[in-house]
mmCIF file of C-alpha atoms in Angstrom:
data_model
loop_
_atom_site.group_PDB
_atom_site.id
_atom_site.type_symbol
_atom_site.label_atom_id
_atom_site.label_comp_id
_atom_site.label_asym_id
_atom_site.label_seq_id
_atom_site.Cartn_x
_atom_site.Cartn_y
_atom_site.Cartn_z
ATOM 1 C CA MET A 480 -0.058 -0.074 0.008
ATOM 2 C CA ARG A 481 1.071 3.828 -0.520
ATOM 3 C CA THR A 482 2.656 5.370 2.470
ATOM 4 C CA HIS A 483 1.272 8.798 1.246
ATOM 5 C CA ARG A 484 -0.894 10.570 -1.190
ATOM 6 C CA PRO A 485 -0.900 13.539 -3.384
ATOM 7 C CA VAL A 486 -3.362 16.311 -2.086
ATOM 8 C CA LEU A 487 -5.400 16.460 -5.443
ATOM 9 C CA LEU A 488 -6.721 13.348 -7.268
ATOM 10 C CA ALA A 489 -6.428 15.378 -10.576
ATOM 11 C CA THR A 490 -2.778 14.237 -10.513
ATOM 12 C CA LEU A 491 -4.128 10.967 -12.032
ATOM 13 C CA LEU A 492 -4.687 12.966 -15.303
ATOM 14 C CA SER A 493 -1.487 14.427 -15.631
ATOM 15 C CA ALA A 494 -0.663 12.306 -18.737
ATOM 16 C CA VAL A 495 -3.308 14.525 -20.440
ATOM 17 C CA ALA A 496 -2.133 17.828 -18.986
ATOM 18 C CA VAL A 497 1.576 17.651 -18.105
ATOM 19 C CA ALA A 498 1.088 20.389 -15.738
ATOM 20 C CA MET A 499 -2.517 20.807 -14.749
ATOM 21 C CA SER A 500 -3.769 23.105 -12.123
ATOM 22 C CA ALA A 501 -6.919 21.905 -10.595
ATOM 23 C CA VAL A 502 -9.477 24.759 -9.788
ATOM 24 C CA PRO A 503 -12.398 24.598 -7.307
ATOM 25 C CA GLY A 504 -15.613 24.290 -9.097
ATOM 26 C CA CYS A 505 -18.599 24.478 -6.631
ATOM 27 C CA GLY A 506 -20.049 26.009 -3.686
ATOM 28 C CA ASP A 507 -23.109 24.869 -1.589
ATOM 29 C CA ASP A 508 -23.865 21.007 -1.483
ATOM 30 C CA GLU A 509 -26.348 19.091 -3.525
ATOM 31 C CA PRO A 510 -27.624 16.034 -1.949
ATOM 32 C CA PRO A 511 -25.550 13.218 -3.571
ATOM 33 C CA ALA A 512 -26.888 10.709 -6.105
ATOM 34 C CA SER A 513 -25.781 7.010 -5.190
ATOM 35 C CA SER A 514 -23.614 5.214 -7.554
ATOM 36 C CA GLY A 515 -24.901 2.055 -5.702
ATOM 37 C CA GLY A 516 -24.935 -1.249 -7.541
ATOM 38 C CA LEU A 517 -22.773 -4.129 -7.190
ATOM 39 C CA GLU A 518 -19.324 -4.183 -5.923
ATOM 40 C CA PRO A 519 -16.953 -2.670 -8.411
ATOM 41 C CA THR A 520 -14.457 -4.842 -10.408
ATOM 42 C CA SER A 521 -11.144 -4.037 -12.104
ATOM 43 C CA SER A 522 -13.053 -4.196 -15.420
ATOM 44 C CA ASP A 523 -15.804 -1.766 -14.732
ATOM 45 C CA PHE A 524 -14.276 0.423 -12.033
ATOM 46 C CA VAL A 525 -13.076 3.165 -14.485
ATOM 47 C CA THR A 526 -16.443 3.411 -16.057
ATOM 48 C CA ARG A 527 -18.185 3.775 -12.799
ATOM 49 C CA TYR A 528 -15.468 6.004 -11.617
ATOM 50 C CA ALA A 529 -15.960 8.461 -14.608
ATOM 51 C CA LYS A 530 -19.825 8.244 -14.013
ATOM 52 C CA ALA A 531 -19.687 8.890 -10.290
ATOM 53 C CA LEU A 532 -17.335 12.042 -11.032
ATOM 54 C CA CYS A 533 -19.656 13.442 -13.820
ATOM 55 C CA ASP A 534 -22.903 12.649 -11.782
ATOM 56 C CA ARG A 535 -21.787 14.542 -8.729
ATOM 57 C CA THR A 536 -20.379 17.455 -10.997
ATOM 58 C CA PHE A 537 -23.819 17.766 -12.679
ATOM 59 C CA ALA A 538 -25.710 17.611 -9.371
ATOM 60 C CA CYS A 539 -23.661 20.533 -7.890
ATOM 61 C CA CYS A 540 -22.882 22.770 -10.694
ATOM 62 C CA ASP A 541 -25.436 24.377 -13.237
ATOM 63 C CA ALA A 542 -24.924 24.469 -17.004
ATOM 64 C CA ALA A 543 -23.366 28.114 -16.602
ATOM 65 C CA ALA A 544 -20.937 27.012 -13.876
ATOM 66 C CA ARG A 545 -19.868 24.046 -15.780
ATOM 67 C CA ALA A 546 -19.362 26.207 -19.047
ATOM 68 C CA ALA A 547 -17.386 28.682 -16.993
ATOM 69 C CA HIS A 548 -14.940 25.943 -16.161
ATOM 70 C CA GLY A 549 -14.854 24.457 -19.846
ATOM 71 C CA LEU A 550 -17.031 21.538 -19.220
ATOM 72 C CA ASP A 551 -18.980 21.588 -22.158
ATOM 73 C CA ALA A 552 -20.778 18.253 -22.044
ATOM 74 C CA SER A 553 -24.397 18.361 -22.657
ATOM 75 C CA SER A 554 -25.233 15.705 -20.023
ATOM 76 C CA ALA A 555 -23.774 13.778 -17.118
ATOM 77 C CA ASP A 556 -23.719 10.557 -19.480
ATOM 78 C CA ALA A 557 -21.722 12.468 -22.300
ATOM 79 C CA CYS A 558 -19.469 13.855 -19.846
ATOM 80 C CA ALA A 559 -18.705 10.159 -18.286
ATOM 81 C CA SER A 560 -18.227 9.072 -21.840
ATOM 82 C CA GLU A 561 -15.501 11.687 -22.582
ATOM 83 C CA LEU A 562 -13.931 11.378 -19.022
ATOM 84 C CA GLU A 563 -13.725 7.414 -19.330
ATOM 85 C CA ALA A 564 -12.014 7.696 -22.757
ATOM 86 C CA ILE A 565 -9.430 9.885 -21.151
ATOM 87 C CA LEU A 566 -8.930 7.781 -18.081
ATOM 88 C CA VAL A 567 -8.642 4.711 -20.413
ATOM 89 C CA ALA A 568 -5.864 6.174 -22.468
ATOM 90 C CA VAL A 569 -4.062 7.381 -19.418
ATOM 91 C CA THR A 570 -4.093 3.928 -17.789
ATOM 92 C CA GLY A 571 -2.887 2.387 -20.995
ATOM 93 C CA GLY A 572 -6.081 0.674 -22.322
ATOM 94 C CA ASP A 573 -7.711 0.125 -18.999
ATOM 95 C CA GLU A 574 -4.693 -2.209 -17.977
ATOM 96 C CA VAL A 575 -3.508 -0.916 -14.544
ATOM 97 C CA LYS A 576 -0.272 -2.550 -13.312
ATOM 98 C CA GLY A 577 -1.453 -3.698 -9.823
ATOM 99 C CA THR A 578 -3.776 -5.605 -7.704
ATOM 100 C CA PHE A 579 -7.393 -4.269 -7.644
ATOM 101 C CA VAL A 580 -8.741 -3.669 -4.263
ATOM 102 C CA PRO A 581 -12.376 -3.927 -4.406
ATOM 103 C CA ALA A 582 -13.334 -2.511 -0.883
ATOM 104 C CA LYS A 583 -11.068 0.430 -1.516
ATOM 105 C CA ALA A 584 -12.909 1.012 -5.041
ATOM 106 C CA ALA A 585 -16.318 0.677 -3.466
ATOM 107 C CA ALA A 586 -15.302 3.321 -0.719
ATOM 108 C CA CYS A 587 -13.842 5.588 -3.616
ATOM 109 C CA LEU A 588 -17.274 5.679 -5.566
ATOM 110 C CA ALA A 589 -19.159 6.382 -2.133
ATOM 111 C CA GLU A 590 -16.811 9.183 -1.154
ATOM 112 C CA VAL A 591 -17.102 10.700 -4.811
ATOM 113 C CA ASP A 592 -21.029 10.429 -4.197
ATOM 114 C CA ALA A 593 -20.782 12.415 -0.926
ATOM 115 C CA ALA A 594 -17.971 14.772 -1.848
ATOM 116 C CA PRO A 595 -18.675 18.509 -0.802
ATOM 117 C CA CYS A 596 -19.353 20.489 -3.991
ATOM 118 C CA ALA A 597 -16.525 22.920 -3.123
ATOM 119 C CA GLU A 598 -14.040 20.079 -3.340
ATOM 120 C CA LEU A 599 -14.709 19.219 -6.950
ATOM 121 C CA GLN A 600 -11.990 19.856 -9.354
ATOM 122 C CA ILE A 601 -13.103 21.003 -12.687
ATOM 123 C CA VAL A 602 -10.856 21.756 -15.796
ATOM 124 C CA GLY A 603 -12.770 20.921 -18.911
ATOM 125 C CA VAL A 604 -13.902 17.440 -18.837
ATOM 126 C CA LEU A 605 -10.841 16.500 -16.465
ATOM 127 C CA LEU A 606 -12.604 16.045 -13.077
ATOM 128 C CA GLY A 607 -11.599 15.114 -9.756
ATOM 129 C CA VAL A 608 -12.118 15.230 -5.966
ATOM 130 C CA ASN A 609 -9.900 16.636 -3.342
ATOM 131 C CA ALA A 610 -7.983 13.348 -1.979
ATOM 132 C CA GLU A 611 -8.939 14.603 1.468
ATOM 133 C CA PHE A 612 -12.722 13.896 0.623
ATOM 134 C CA ALA A 613 -11.952 10.817 -1.416
ATOM 135 C CA PRO A 614 -9.004 9.052 0.304
ATOM 136 C CA SER A 615 -9.847 5.700 -0.952
ATOM 137 C CA CYS A 616 -9.670 6.344 -4.758
ATOM 138 C CA LEU A 617 -5.857 6.225 -5.002
ATOM 139 C CA ASP A 618 -5.959 2.811 -3.364
ATOM 140 C CA ALA A 619 -8.380 1.207 -5.654
ATOM 141 C CA TRP A 620 -5.275 -0.607 -7.124
ATOM 142 C CA ASP A 621 -2.293 -1.559 -4.976
ATOM 143 C CA GLY A 622 0.242 -0.337 -7.734
ATOM 144 C CA SER A 623 3.298 -2.801 -8.553
ATOM 145 C CA VAL A 624 5.404 -0.372 -10.401
ATOM 146 C CA PRO A 625 8.540 0.489 -8.413
ATOM 147 C CA GLU A 626 10.268 3.926 -7.909
ATOM 148 C CA GLY A 627 11.461 5.010 -11.327
ATOM 149 C CA GLY A 628 9.461 2.569 -13.360
ATOM 150 C CA THR A 629 7.279 3.702 -16.281
ATOM 151 C CA CYS A 630 3.718 4.401 -15.418
ATOM 152 C CA GLY A 631 0.470 5.611 -16.960
ATOM 153 C CA SER A 632 -1.319 6.719 -13.711
ATOM 154 C CA ASP A 633 -0.872 7.146 -9.928
ATOM 155 C CA TRP A 634 -2.678 3.736 -9.798
ATOM 156 C CA ASP A 635 0.339 1.938 -11.168
ATOM 157 C CA CYS A 636 2.902 3.090 -8.677
ATOM 158 C CA GLY A 637 3.545 1.252 -5.555
ATOM 159 C CA ARG A 638 4.337 4.436 -3.611
ATOM 160 C CA ASP A 639 2.637 7.725 -4.543
ATOM 161 C CA ARG A 640 2.557 9.314 -7.912
ATOM 162 C CA CYS A 641 3.249 9.177 -11.442
ATOM 163 C CA VAL A 642 5.205 12.123 -12.753
ATOM 164 C CA HIS A 643 4.762 12.665 -16.509
ATOM 165 C CA SER A 644 7.133 15.193 -18.266
ATOM 166 C CA VAL A 645 8.070 16.385 -21.727
ATOM 167 C CA ASP A 646 11.743 16.896 -22.830
ATOM 168 C CA ALA A 647 13.017 19.817 -25.179
ATOM 169 C CA SER A 648 12.427 17.554 -28.173
ATOM 170 C CA GLY A 649 8.855 16.973 -27.251
ATOM 171 C CA GLN A 650 9.272 13.450 -26.271
ATOM 172 C CA ARG A 651 7.016 12.225 -23.365
ATOM 173 C CA THR A 652 8.115 10.294 -20.472
ATOM 174 C CA SER A 653 6.751 9.114 -17.180
ATOM 175 C CA ALA A 654 7.918 7.450 -14.041
ATOM 176 C CA CYS A 655 6.775 6.649 -10.479
ATOM 177 C CA LYS A 656 8.284 9.132 -8.202
ATOM 178 C CA ALA A 657 7.355 9.324 -4.588
ATOM 179 C CA ARG A 658 7.579 12.487 -2.544
ATOM 180 C CA ALA A 659 10.165 12.431 0.218
ATOM 181 C CA THR A 660 8.913 11.812 3.808
ATOM 182 C CA ALA A 661 10.337 13.600 6.731
ATOM 183 C CA GLY A 662 14.073 12.916 7.191
ATOM 184 C CA GLU A 663 14.652 11.997 3.574
ATOM 185 C CA PRO A 664 16.727 13.851 1.188
ATOM 186 C CA CYS A 665 15.563 16.552 -1.192
ATOM 187 C CA SER A 666 16.559 19.558 -3.515
ATOM 188 C CA SER A 667 13.560 21.683 -3.131
ATOM 189 C CA THR A 668 10.396 21.858 -1.049
ATOM 190 C CA PHE A 669 8.425 20.243 -4.221
ATOM 191 C CA ASP A 670 10.396 17.205 -3.684
ATOM 192 C CA CYS A 671 8.619 16.728 -0.156
ATOM 193 C CA ASP A 672 5.218 15.390 0.888
ATOM 194 C CA GLU A 673 2.436 17.794 1.946
ATOM 195 C CA GLY A 674 3.135 19.806 5.052
ATOM 196 C CA LEU A 675 7.042 19.513 4.689
ATOM 197 C CA ARG A 676 9.615 21.719 3.479
ATOM 198 C CA CYS A 677 13.235 21.024 2.203
ATOM 199 C CA ASP A 678 15.760 22.104 4.931
ATOM 200 C CA GLN A 679 18.868 23.293 3.302
ATOM 201 C CA ALA A 680 20.387 24.925 6.301
ATOM 202 C CA SER A 681 23.454 22.827 6.225
ATOM 203 C CA SER A 682 23.850 22.662 2.357
ATOM 204 C CA PRO A 683 21.902 23.967 -0.515
ATOM 205 C CA ASP A 684 22.703 20.866 -2.707
ATOM 206 C CA ALA A 685 21.765 18.412 0.342
ATOM 207 C CA GLY A 686 18.653 19.201 1.835
ATOM 208 C CA THR A 687 16.446 17.096 4.015
ATOM 209 C CA CYS A 688 12.451 17.198 4.322
ATOM 210 C CA ALA A 689 11.309 18.617 7.615
ATOM 211 C CA PRO A 690 8.033 20.077 9.010
ATOM 212 C CA ARG A 691 7.042 23.406 7.828
ATOM 213 C CA LEU A 692 7.718 26.335 10.279
ATOM 214 C CA ALA A 693 5.386 27.623 12.666
ATOM 215 C CA ALA A 694 4.576 31.174 13.444
ATOM 216 C CA GLY A 695 7.613 33.082 14.868
ATOM 217 C CA GLU A 696 10.277 31.019 13.575
ATOM 218 C CA SER A 697 12.992 32.258 11.350
ATOM 219 C CA CYS A 698 12.432 31.800 7.557
ATOM 220 C CA GLU A 699 13.944 32.547 4.109
ATOM 221 C CA GLY A 700 10.629 32.247 2.111
ATOM 222 C CA SER A 701 6.939 31.623 2.532
ATOM 223 C CA LEU A 702 7.425 28.036 1.224
ATOM 224 C CA GLU A 703 8.991 27.175 4.523
ATOM 225 C CA CYS A 704 6.283 28.247 6.528
ATOM 226 C CA GLN A 705 3.040 26.394 7.433
ATOM 227 C CA GLU A 706 0.274 26.872 4.742
ATOM 228 C CA GLU A 707 -1.654 29.662 6.306
ATOM 229 C CA LEU A 708 1.643 31.698 7.006
ATOM 230 C CA ARG A 709 4.118 33.766 5.177
ATOM 231 C CA CYS A 710 7.626 34.870 5.636
ATOM 232 C CA GLY A 711 7.389 38.384 6.721
ATOM 233 C CA GLU A 712 9.972 41.169 6.181
ATOM 234 C CA ASP A 713 11.501 40.399 9.526
ATOM 235 C CA GLY A 714 12.335 36.995 8.370
ATOM 236 C CA THR A 715 10.033 34.990 10.552
ATOM 237 C CA CYS A 716 6.784 33.058 9.925
ATOM 238 C CA GLN A 717 3.704 35.196 10.417
ATOM 239 C CA ALA A 718 -0.172 35.452 9.522
ATOM 240 C CA ARG A 719 -0.978 36.296 5.857
ATOM 241 C CA GLU A 720 -2.591 39.601 5.566
ATOM 242 C CA GLN A 721 -6.243 40.046 5.336
ATOM 243 C CA ALA A 722 -8.057 42.121 2.778
ATOM 244 C CA GLY A 723 -6.687 45.647 3.024
ATOM 245 C CA GLY A 724 -3.452 44.748 4.223
ATOM 246 C CA PRO A 725 -0.166 45.429 2.559
ATOM 247 C CA CYS A 726 1.614 42.733 0.196
ATOM 248 C CA ALA A 727 4.190 42.560 -2.405
ATOM 249 C CA SER A 728 2.747 39.011 -3.830
ATOM 250 C CA ASP A 729 -0.309 36.786 -3.495
ATOM 251 C CA GLN A 730 1.798 34.685 -1.027
ATOM 252 C CA ASP A 731 1.531 37.788 1.559
ATOM 253 C CA CYS A 732 -2.364 37.634 1.362
ATOM 254 C CA ALA A 733 -4.764 35.327 3.212
ATOM 255 C CA ALA A 734 -6.891 32.546 1.382
ATOM 256 C CA GLY A 735 -9.572 34.224 -0.734
ATOM 257 C CA THR A 736 -7.701 37.429 -1.399
ATOM 258 C CA THR A 737 -5.098 38.274 -3.823
ATOM 259 C CA CYS A 738 -2.264 41.099 -4.225
ATOM 260 C CA ASP A 739 -3.929 43.899 -6.121
ATOM 261 C CA GLY A 740 -1.060 46.442 -6.645
ATOM 262 C CA ALA A 741 0.345 46.510 -3.064
ATOM 263 C CA THR A 742 -2.993 45.789 -1.020
ATOM 264 C CA CYS A 743 -4.631 42.548 -0.315
ATOM 265 C CA ALA A 744 -8.141 42.518 -1.918
ATOM 266 C CA PRO A 745 -10.825 39.907 -1.943
ATOM 267 C CA LEU A 746 -11.121 37.758 -4.924
ATOM 268 C CA GLY A 747 -13.758 38.669 -7.611
ATOM 269 C CA ALA A 748 -17.261 37.721 -6.892
ATOM 270 C CA ALA A 749 -19.820 36.870 -9.727
ATOM 271 C CA GLY A 750 -19.793 39.621 -12.288
ATOM 272 C CA ALA A 751 -16.532 41.470 -11.205
ATOM 273 C CA PRO A 752 -14.140 42.144 -13.913
ATOM 274 C CA CYS A 753 -11.121 39.738 -14.477
ATOM 275 C CA SER A 754 -8.420 38.865 -16.792
ATOM 276 C CA SER A 755 -7.646 35.404 -15.428
ATOM 277 C CA ASP A 756 -9.260 32.533 -13.594
ATOM 278 C CA SER A 757 -6.997 33.442 -10.583
ATOM 279 C CA ASP A 758 -8.795 36.771 -10.267
ATOM 280 C CA CYS A 759 -12.025 35.086 -9.303
ATOM 281 C CA ALA A 760 -13.171 33.382 -6.147
ATOM 282 C CA SER A 761 -14.814 30.646 -8.498
ATOM 283 C CA SER A 762 -11.364 30.355 -10.185
ATOM 284 C CA ALA A 763 -13.425 30.797 -13.401
ATOM 285 C CA CYS A 764 -13.101 34.107 -15.604
ATOM 286 C CA VAL A 765 -15.555 33.919 -18.457
ATOM 287 C CA ASP A 766 -13.550 35.195 -21.612
ATOM 288 C CA ALA A 767 -16.556 36.251 -23.652
ATOM 289 C CA THR A 768 -17.576 38.777 -20.995
ATOM 290 C CA GLY A 769 -14.356 39.207 -19.126
ATOM 291 C CA THR A 770 -16.209 38.864 -15.667
ATOM 292 C CA CYS A 771 -16.075 36.304 -12.841
ATOM 293 C CA ALA A 772 -18.299 33.430 -12.939
ATOM 294 C CA ASP A 773 -20.410 32.314 -9.770
ATOM 295 C CA VAL A 774 -19.485 29.564 -7.931
ATOM 296 C CA CYS A 775 -21.685 26.294 -8.090
ATOM 297 C CA LYS A 776 -24.835 26.420 -6.033
ATOM 298 C CA GLY A 777 -26.080 23.023 -6.555
ATOM 299 C CA GLY A 778 -29.423 22.124 -8.314
#
């Protein structure tokens, strides 16, 4: 079994978009529709997983909200058909390298059915759920590919994630690569598991993953501090600024705000002018109008 998991289930789709940024899709919860039925099997799980994601998304998000996130499928069934095709392509023709775990797969489908609307991830037809709310999904297969081995998806890997990359010539490659745990070597914070930083105090070329720093501890950058903190001008971790507070970058501002000029400002509500998705509370800027879309409200 894996020893740790990525934060976002959307990493499963990294073969389709080598660097995919998942965005929050929805707001208030709509009662889930159960995927029910018999226990999933290795041959039907991908189909049922795609259907569960699309059913939940269509239950949470109306047509305008879905379109604002680039999801143009006309129905949940059409969405499921498109998403299944992508998942099958990513997993190498529905052949995952590992042992299927029916109990985890069944739990995954139930977790997707019940996922809070705000935890859905929508980038066109690429859908996912924050892994905190669907922890069983990554363990639907007990992957057999070792560290460094070629993989199609996270399910293939014995530990953690399948990393896809493209070299300068356009050649795509993939390999299982686990994030380092506390005490393991690293070259940057991105090498470390969630909640950790790369401590390079002794040598910039030979760091070690360690817990992120708490308020008041000395820091050199905000990535060293706990998620809700930033590295202040005095070189210590401190609370991020609320709306109206001074800032030099978005990292200085609290969740739900952005650095506008030199002041933290709330992310745009529905109808507010925007130039990119990051300007909006819904993470969706409608190109046709240059305004923020509303968050999903449920049906």
